[in-house]
Short mmCIF file of C-alpha atoms and ligand atoms in Angstrom, two decimals:
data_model
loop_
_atom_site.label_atom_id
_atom_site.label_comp_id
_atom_site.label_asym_id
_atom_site.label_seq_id
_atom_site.Cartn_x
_atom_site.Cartn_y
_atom_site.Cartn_z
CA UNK A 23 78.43 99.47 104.51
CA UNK A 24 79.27 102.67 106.63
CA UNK A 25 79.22 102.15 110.52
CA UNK A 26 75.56 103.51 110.35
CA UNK A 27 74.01 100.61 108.69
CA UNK A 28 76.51 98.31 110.22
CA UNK A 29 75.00 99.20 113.76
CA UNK A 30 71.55 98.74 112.49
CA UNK A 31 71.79 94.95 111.15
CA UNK A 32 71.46 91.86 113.45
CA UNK A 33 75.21 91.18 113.46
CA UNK A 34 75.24 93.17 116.10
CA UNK A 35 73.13 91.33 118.36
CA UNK A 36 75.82 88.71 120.79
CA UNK A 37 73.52 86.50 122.48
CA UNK A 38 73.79 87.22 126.19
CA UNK A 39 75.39 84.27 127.18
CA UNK A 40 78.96 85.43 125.55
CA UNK A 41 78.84 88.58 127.85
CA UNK A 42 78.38 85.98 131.05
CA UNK A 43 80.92 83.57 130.27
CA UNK A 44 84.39 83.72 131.86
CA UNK A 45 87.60 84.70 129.98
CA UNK A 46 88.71 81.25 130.62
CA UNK A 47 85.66 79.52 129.50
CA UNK A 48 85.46 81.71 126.57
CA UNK A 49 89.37 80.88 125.77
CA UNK A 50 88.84 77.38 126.22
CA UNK A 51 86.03 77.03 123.91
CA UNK A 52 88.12 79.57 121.37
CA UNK A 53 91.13 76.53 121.86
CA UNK A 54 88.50 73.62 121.08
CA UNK A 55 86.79 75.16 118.03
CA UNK A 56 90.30 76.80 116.73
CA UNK A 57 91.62 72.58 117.29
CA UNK A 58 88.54 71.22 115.60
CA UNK A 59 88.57 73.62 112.69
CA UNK A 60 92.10 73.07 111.93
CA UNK A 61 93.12 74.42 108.26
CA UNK A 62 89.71 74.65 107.49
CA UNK A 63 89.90 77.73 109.68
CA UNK A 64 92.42 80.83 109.33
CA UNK A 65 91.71 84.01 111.71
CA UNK A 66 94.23 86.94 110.08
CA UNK A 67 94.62 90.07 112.94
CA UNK A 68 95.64 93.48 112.71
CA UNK A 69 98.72 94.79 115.03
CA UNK A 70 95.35 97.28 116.56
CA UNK A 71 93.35 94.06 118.01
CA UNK A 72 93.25 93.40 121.87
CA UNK A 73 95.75 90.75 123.26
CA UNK A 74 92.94 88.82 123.99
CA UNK A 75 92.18 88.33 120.17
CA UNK A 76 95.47 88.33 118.85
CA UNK A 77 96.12 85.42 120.98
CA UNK A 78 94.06 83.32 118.50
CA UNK A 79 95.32 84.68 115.37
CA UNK A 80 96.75 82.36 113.06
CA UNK A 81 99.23 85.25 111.30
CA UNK A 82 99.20 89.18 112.36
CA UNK A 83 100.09 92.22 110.49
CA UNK A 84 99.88 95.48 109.04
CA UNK A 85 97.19 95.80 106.10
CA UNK A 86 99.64 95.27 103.53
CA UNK A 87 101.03 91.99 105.19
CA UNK A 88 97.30 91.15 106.05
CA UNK A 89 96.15 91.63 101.95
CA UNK A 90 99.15 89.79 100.85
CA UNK A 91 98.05 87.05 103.71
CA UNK A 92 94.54 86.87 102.38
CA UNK A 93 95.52 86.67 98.53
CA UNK A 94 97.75 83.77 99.47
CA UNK A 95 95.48 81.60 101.42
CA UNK A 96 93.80 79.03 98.63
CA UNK A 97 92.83 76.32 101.49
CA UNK A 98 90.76 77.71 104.20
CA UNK A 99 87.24 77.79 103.76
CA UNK A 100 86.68 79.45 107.29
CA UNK A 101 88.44 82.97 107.69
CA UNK A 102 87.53 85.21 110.98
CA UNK A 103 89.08 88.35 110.14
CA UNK A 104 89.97 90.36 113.22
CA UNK A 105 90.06 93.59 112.12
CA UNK A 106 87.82 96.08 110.62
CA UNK A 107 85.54 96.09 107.78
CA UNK A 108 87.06 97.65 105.04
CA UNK A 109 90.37 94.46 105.96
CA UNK A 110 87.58 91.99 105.86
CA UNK A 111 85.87 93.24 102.38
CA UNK A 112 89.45 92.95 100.75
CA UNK A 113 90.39 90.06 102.35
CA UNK A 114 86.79 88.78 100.29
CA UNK A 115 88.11 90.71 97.19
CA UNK A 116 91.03 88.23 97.57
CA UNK A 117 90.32 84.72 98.09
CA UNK A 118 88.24 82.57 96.50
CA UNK A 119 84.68 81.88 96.08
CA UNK A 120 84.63 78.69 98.58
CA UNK A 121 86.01 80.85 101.17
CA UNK A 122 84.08 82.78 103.70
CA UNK A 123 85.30 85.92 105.22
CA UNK A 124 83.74 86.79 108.90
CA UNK A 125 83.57 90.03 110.81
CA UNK A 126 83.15 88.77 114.44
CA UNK A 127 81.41 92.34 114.91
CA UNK A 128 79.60 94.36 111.97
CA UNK A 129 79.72 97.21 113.92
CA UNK A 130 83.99 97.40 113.56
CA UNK A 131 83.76 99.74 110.76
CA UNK A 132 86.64 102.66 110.13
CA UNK A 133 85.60 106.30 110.50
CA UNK A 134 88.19 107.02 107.81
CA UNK A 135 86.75 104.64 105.47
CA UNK A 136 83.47 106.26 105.95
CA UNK A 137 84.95 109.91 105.03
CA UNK A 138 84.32 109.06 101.26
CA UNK A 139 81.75 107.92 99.49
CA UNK A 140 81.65 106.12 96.25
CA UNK A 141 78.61 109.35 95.34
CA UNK A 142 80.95 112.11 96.75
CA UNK A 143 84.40 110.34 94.79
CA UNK A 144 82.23 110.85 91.09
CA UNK A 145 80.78 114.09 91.50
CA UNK A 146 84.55 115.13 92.88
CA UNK A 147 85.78 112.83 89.83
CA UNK A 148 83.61 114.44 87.38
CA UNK A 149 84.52 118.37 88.54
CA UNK A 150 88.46 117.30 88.72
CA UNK A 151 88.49 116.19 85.21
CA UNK A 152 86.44 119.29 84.01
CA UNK A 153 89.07 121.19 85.57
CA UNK A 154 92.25 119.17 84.78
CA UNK A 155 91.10 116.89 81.49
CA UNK A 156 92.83 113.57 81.81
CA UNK A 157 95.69 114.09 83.93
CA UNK A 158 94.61 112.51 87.40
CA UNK A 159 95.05 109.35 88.33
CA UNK A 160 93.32 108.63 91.59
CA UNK A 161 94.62 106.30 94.25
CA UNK A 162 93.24 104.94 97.85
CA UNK A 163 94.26 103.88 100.99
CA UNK A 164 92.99 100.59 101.53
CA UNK A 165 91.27 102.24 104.42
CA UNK A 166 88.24 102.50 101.84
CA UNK A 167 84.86 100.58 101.09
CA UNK A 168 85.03 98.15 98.16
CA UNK A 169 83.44 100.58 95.87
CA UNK A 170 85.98 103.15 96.41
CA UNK A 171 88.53 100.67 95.66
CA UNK A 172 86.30 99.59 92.52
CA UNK A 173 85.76 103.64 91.38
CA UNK A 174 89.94 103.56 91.43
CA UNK A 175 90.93 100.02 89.76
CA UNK A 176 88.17 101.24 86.87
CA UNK A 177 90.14 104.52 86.51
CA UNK A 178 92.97 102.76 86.26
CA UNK A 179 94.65 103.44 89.97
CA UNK A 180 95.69 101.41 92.62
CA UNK A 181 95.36 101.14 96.34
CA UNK A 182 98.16 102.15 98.72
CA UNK A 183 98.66 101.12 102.62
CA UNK A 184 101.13 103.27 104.61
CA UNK A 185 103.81 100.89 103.87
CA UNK A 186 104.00 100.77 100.30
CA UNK A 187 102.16 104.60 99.92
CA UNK A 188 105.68 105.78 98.76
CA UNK A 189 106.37 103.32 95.83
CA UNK A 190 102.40 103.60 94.79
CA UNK A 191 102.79 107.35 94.12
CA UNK A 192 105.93 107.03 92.63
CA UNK A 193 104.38 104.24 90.13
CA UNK A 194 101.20 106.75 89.59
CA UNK A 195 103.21 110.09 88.72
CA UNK A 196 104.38 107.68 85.79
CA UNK A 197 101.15 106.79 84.54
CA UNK A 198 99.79 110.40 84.59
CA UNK A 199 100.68 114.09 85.89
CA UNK A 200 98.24 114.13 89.08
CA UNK A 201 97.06 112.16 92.04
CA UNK A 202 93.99 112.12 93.68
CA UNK A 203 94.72 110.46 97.01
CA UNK A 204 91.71 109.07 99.05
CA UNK A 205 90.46 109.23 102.09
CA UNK A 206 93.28 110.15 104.42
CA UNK A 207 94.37 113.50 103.73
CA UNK A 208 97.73 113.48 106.20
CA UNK A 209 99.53 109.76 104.53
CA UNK A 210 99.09 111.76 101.14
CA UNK A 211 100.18 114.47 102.34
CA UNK A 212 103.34 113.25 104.27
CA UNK A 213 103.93 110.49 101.65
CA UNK A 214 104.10 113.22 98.61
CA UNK A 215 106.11 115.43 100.51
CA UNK A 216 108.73 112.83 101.22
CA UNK A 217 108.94 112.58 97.76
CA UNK A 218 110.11 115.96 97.09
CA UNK A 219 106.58 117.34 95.83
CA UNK A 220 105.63 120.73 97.37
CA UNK A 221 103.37 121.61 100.28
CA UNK A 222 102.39 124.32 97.82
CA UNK A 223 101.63 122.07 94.85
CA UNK A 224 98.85 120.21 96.82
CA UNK A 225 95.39 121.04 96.52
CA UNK A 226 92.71 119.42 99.05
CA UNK A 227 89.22 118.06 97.98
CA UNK A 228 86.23 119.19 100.64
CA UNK A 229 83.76 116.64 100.01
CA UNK A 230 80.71 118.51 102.07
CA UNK A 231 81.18 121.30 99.99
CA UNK A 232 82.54 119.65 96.40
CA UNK A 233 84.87 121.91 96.39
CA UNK A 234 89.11 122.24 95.61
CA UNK A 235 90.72 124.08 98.67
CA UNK A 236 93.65 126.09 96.92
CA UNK A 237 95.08 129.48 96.67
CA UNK A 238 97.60 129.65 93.72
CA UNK A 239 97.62 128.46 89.75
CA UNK A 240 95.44 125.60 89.14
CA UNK A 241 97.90 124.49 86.73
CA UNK A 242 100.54 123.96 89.70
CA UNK A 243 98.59 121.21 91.48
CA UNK A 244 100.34 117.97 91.23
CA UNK A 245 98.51 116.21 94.63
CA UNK A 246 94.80 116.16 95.60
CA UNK A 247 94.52 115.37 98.69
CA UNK A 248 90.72 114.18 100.15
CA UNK A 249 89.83 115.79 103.31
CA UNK A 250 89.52 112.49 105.51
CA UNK A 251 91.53 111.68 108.53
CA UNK A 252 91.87 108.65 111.15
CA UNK A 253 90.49 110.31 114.10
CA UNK A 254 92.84 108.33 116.13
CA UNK A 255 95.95 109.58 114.64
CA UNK A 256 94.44 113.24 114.64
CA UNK A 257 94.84 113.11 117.95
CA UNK A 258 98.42 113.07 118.78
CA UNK A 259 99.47 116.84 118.50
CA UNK A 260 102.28 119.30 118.32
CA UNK A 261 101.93 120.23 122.01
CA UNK A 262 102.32 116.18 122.60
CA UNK A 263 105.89 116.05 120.91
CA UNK A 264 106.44 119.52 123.15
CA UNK A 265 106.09 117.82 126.29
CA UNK A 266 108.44 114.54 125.59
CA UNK A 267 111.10 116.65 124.44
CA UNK A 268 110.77 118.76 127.60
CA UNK A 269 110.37 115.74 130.05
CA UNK A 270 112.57 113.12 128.13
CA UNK A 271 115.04 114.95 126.07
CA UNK A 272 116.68 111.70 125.04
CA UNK A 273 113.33 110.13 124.20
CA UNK A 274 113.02 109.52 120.02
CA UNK A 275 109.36 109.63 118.59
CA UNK A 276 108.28 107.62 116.37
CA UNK A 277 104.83 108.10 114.54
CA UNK A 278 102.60 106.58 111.84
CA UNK A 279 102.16 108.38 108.84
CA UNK A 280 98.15 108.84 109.40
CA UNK A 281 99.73 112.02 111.75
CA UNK A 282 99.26 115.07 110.83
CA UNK A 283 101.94 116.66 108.43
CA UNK A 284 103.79 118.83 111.58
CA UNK A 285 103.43 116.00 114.22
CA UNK A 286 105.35 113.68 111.46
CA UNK A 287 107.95 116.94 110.54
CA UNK A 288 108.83 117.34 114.27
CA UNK A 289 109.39 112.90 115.30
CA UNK A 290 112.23 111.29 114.46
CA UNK A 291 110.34 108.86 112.31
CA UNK A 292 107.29 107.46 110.97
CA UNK A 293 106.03 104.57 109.39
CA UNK A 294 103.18 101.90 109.38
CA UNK A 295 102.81 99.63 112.38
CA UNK A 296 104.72 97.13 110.59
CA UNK A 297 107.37 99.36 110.13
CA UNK A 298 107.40 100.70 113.90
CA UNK A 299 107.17 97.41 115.54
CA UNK A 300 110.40 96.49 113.22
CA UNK A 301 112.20 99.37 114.42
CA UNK A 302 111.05 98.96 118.31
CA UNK A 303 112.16 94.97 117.62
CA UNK A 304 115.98 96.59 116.32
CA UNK A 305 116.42 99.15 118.93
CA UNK A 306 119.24 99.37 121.15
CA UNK A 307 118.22 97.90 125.15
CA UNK A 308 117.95 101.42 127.31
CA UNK A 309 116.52 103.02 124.28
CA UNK A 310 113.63 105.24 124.85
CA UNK A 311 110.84 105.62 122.07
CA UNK A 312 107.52 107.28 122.56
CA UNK A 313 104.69 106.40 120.23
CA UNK A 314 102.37 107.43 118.57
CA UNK A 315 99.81 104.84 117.27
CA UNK A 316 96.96 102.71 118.09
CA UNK A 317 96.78 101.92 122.20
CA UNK A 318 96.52 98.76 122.33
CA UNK A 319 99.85 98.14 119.98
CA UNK A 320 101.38 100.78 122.09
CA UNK A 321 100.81 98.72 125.18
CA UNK A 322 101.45 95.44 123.20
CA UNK A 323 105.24 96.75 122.71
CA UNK A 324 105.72 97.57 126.10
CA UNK A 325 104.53 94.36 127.18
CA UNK A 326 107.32 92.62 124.93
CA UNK A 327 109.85 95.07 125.11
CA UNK A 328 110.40 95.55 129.00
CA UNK A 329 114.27 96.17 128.35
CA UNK A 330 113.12 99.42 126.52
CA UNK A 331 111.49 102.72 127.72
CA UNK A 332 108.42 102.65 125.95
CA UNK A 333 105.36 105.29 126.18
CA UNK A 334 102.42 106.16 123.94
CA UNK A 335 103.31 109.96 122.70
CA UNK A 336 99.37 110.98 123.89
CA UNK A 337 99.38 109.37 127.36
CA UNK A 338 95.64 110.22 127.11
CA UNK A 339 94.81 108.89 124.29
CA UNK A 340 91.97 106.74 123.21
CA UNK A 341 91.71 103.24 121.35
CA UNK A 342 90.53 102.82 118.11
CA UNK A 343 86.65 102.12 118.97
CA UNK A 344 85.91 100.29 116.39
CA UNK A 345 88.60 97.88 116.11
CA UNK A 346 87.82 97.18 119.65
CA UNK A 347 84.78 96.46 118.36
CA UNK A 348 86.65 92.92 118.02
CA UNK A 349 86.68 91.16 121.18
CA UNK A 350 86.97 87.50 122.57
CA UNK A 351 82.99 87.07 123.41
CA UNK A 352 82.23 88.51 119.88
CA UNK A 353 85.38 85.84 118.56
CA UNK A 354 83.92 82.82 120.19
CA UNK A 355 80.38 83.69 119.23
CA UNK A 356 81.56 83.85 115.66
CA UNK A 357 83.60 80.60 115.80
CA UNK A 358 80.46 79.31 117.57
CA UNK A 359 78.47 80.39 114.66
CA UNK A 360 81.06 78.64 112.48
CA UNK A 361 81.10 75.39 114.25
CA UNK A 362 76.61 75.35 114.19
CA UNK A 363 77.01 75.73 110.40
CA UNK A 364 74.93 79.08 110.98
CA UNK A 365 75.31 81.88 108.40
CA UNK A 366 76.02 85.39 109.55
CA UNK A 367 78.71 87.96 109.74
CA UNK A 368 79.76 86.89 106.57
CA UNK A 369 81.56 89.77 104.39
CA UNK A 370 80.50 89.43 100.83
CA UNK A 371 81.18 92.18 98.52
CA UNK A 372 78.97 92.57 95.24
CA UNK A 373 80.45 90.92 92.13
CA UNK A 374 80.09 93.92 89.93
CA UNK A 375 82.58 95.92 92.71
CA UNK A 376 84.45 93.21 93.39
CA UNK A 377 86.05 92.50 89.95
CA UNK A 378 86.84 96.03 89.83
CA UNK A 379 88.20 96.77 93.41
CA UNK A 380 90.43 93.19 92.50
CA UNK A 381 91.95 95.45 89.75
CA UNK A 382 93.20 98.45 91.95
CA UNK A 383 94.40 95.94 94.71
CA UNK A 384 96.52 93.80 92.00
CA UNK A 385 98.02 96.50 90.56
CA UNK A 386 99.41 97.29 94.42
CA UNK A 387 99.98 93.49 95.18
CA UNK A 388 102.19 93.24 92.03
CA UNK A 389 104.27 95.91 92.80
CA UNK A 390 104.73 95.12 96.76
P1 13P B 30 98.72 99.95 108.73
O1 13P B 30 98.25 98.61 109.12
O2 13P B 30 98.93 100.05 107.25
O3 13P B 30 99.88 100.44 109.49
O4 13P B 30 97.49 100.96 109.00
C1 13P B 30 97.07 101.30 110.24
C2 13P B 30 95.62 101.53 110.32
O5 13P B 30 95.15 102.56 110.69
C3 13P B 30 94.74 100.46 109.97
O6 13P B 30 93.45 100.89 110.13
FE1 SF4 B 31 90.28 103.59 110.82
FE2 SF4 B 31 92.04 105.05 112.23
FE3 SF4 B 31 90.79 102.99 113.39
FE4 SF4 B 31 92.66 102.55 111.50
S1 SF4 B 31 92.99 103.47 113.51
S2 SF4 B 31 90.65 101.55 111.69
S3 SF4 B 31 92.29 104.33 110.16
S4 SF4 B 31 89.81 104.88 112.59
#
């Protein structure tokens, strides 16, 4: 479901009564449900969610951490995933039949996600393979619907997240000679061209115009890179990493690979939020780091980290609407929901995709 359709069905509608509550009567109803619940209920969140969500999550990670979470979980039969849709259809991909997975918001969709289309990936599937017979192997951020994921695992690929993106294309250049890499142009871009491949030898796919952006031999292409982006990350620039090197000169920068190619060539690193809340954790006291990622992680770091400089590297940046889609009126309504024995917000992905989608995700969870 794209963010469209999402914002048209009824999951949208919180009763009134959530918006009037106060934050402590919403937390302490959160508490009692959460206590009566007990193992029956599990509520996974993403490092993007506000503090006053993640404060009720049972585990929190990065989308690898947070498929490898779901897959594991055999007992509860309750799971509020706090997080955005495309997290919530996998974590259903995942678990089993008896379990429910819950969106406390329909309307937290990804705009990346959206960028590709399971029509758009065959008629670009069908005009790659005229042009390069059976050489591609295509592979997708998990930042995808469940029927991209499906198109891949039935063309024998496998999903990627930006902490295992590196391995993934390693394991697909030996299955076959090229990749198509969907939706986010910039993590296949940066990930192939840590692994030695050439700026030159990657080719992007326009999907509005079905057509390969190139200028050289077609023979040379090795990457295919879909034009999609995370129009979050877009946003931290060249002119950002300018102005902390001119105002902090000992400041490092540290980035996630959804960045465009030259913000990630000119930081010091990059890496997915697991990987940059690992390396804020490790860093020397009086360090100085600025960021650039997802606010409300930004902000989460400085909160824990007050014996470390810490600023986002886009001081004017904004949040990631749609995973702050998620918040604790929309939580409690859902555990509400939960607790009445009512049935909505529940994230069920088609059979027919799902067996198919399992197949691209497996061959990623078995090599993680
Ligand atoms: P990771 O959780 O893989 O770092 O991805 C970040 C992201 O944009 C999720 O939507
Ligand atoms: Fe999608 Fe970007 Fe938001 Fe992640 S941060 S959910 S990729 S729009």
């Amino acid at each position: 479901m794209n963010i469209l359709d999402a914002v048209q069905t009824k999951g949208n509608m919180i009763p009134d009564r959530y918006l009037n509550m106060t934050v402590s009567e919403l937390e302490d109803r959160a508490r009692a449900i959460k206590s009566k619940l007990g193992s029956k209920l599990f509520i996974p969140g993403h490092h993007y969610q506000k503090d006053e969500v993640i404060q009720f999550a049972d585990a929190t990670g990065d989308s690898l951490q947070l498929a490898q979470i779901s897959a594991e979980n055999k007992s509860a039969e309750f799971i509020i995933f706090c997080g955005v849709h495309f997290m919530a259809e996998t974590a259903d991909i995942l678990t089993s039949e008896d379990q429910k997975v819950y969106l406390p918001d329909m309307r937290a969709g990804c705009s990346m996600a959206d960028m590709a289309d399971v029509y758009q990936t065959e008629r670009a599937w069908a005009k790659l393979t005229e042009l390069f017979g059976d050489t591609i192997l295509p592979l997708t951020y998990v930042n995808s619907t469940a029927a991209i994921k499906a198109f891949v695992g039935e063309n024998g690929g496998a999903t990627v997240t930006s902490s295992n993106a590196e391995k993934m294309v390693k394991w697909a250049f030996e299955q076959k000679e090229r990749i198509l890499f969907l939706p986010d142009q910039h993590l296949g871009r940066n990930t192939a061209y840590n692994l030695g491949i050439k700026l030159t030898d990657m080719a992007v796919w326009n999907p509005i115009t079905d057509s390969l952006e190139y200028e050289g031999e077609l023979e040379n292409i090795k990457v295919i890179l879909w034009k999609g982006h995370c129009s979050v990350h877009e946003n931290f620039t060249v002119q950002n990493i300018k102005q902390v090197r001119e105002q902090y000169p000992d400041m490092k920068i540290i980035v996630h690979p959804e960045c465009r190619r030259e913000v990630v060539e000119l930081s010091d690193d990059a890496g997915s939020t697991n990987y940059i809340i690992k390396t804020i954790e490790q860093a020397e006291k009086g360090s100085a780091w600025a960021i650039g990622t997802e606010h409300n992680l930004v902000n989460r770091l400085i909160q824990q980290h007050p014996d470390k400089h810490i600023i986002s590297l886009n001081p004017y940046m904004c949040a990631c609407l749609t995973m702050n889609r998620i918040d604790l009126p929309h939580l409690v309504w859902c555990l509400e929901s939960i607790e009445n024995g009512e049935q909505h917000n529940i994230i069920k992905v088609e059979d027919s995709i799902a067996v198919k989608a399992k197949l691209a995700l497996d061959r990623m969870l078995e090599l993680s």
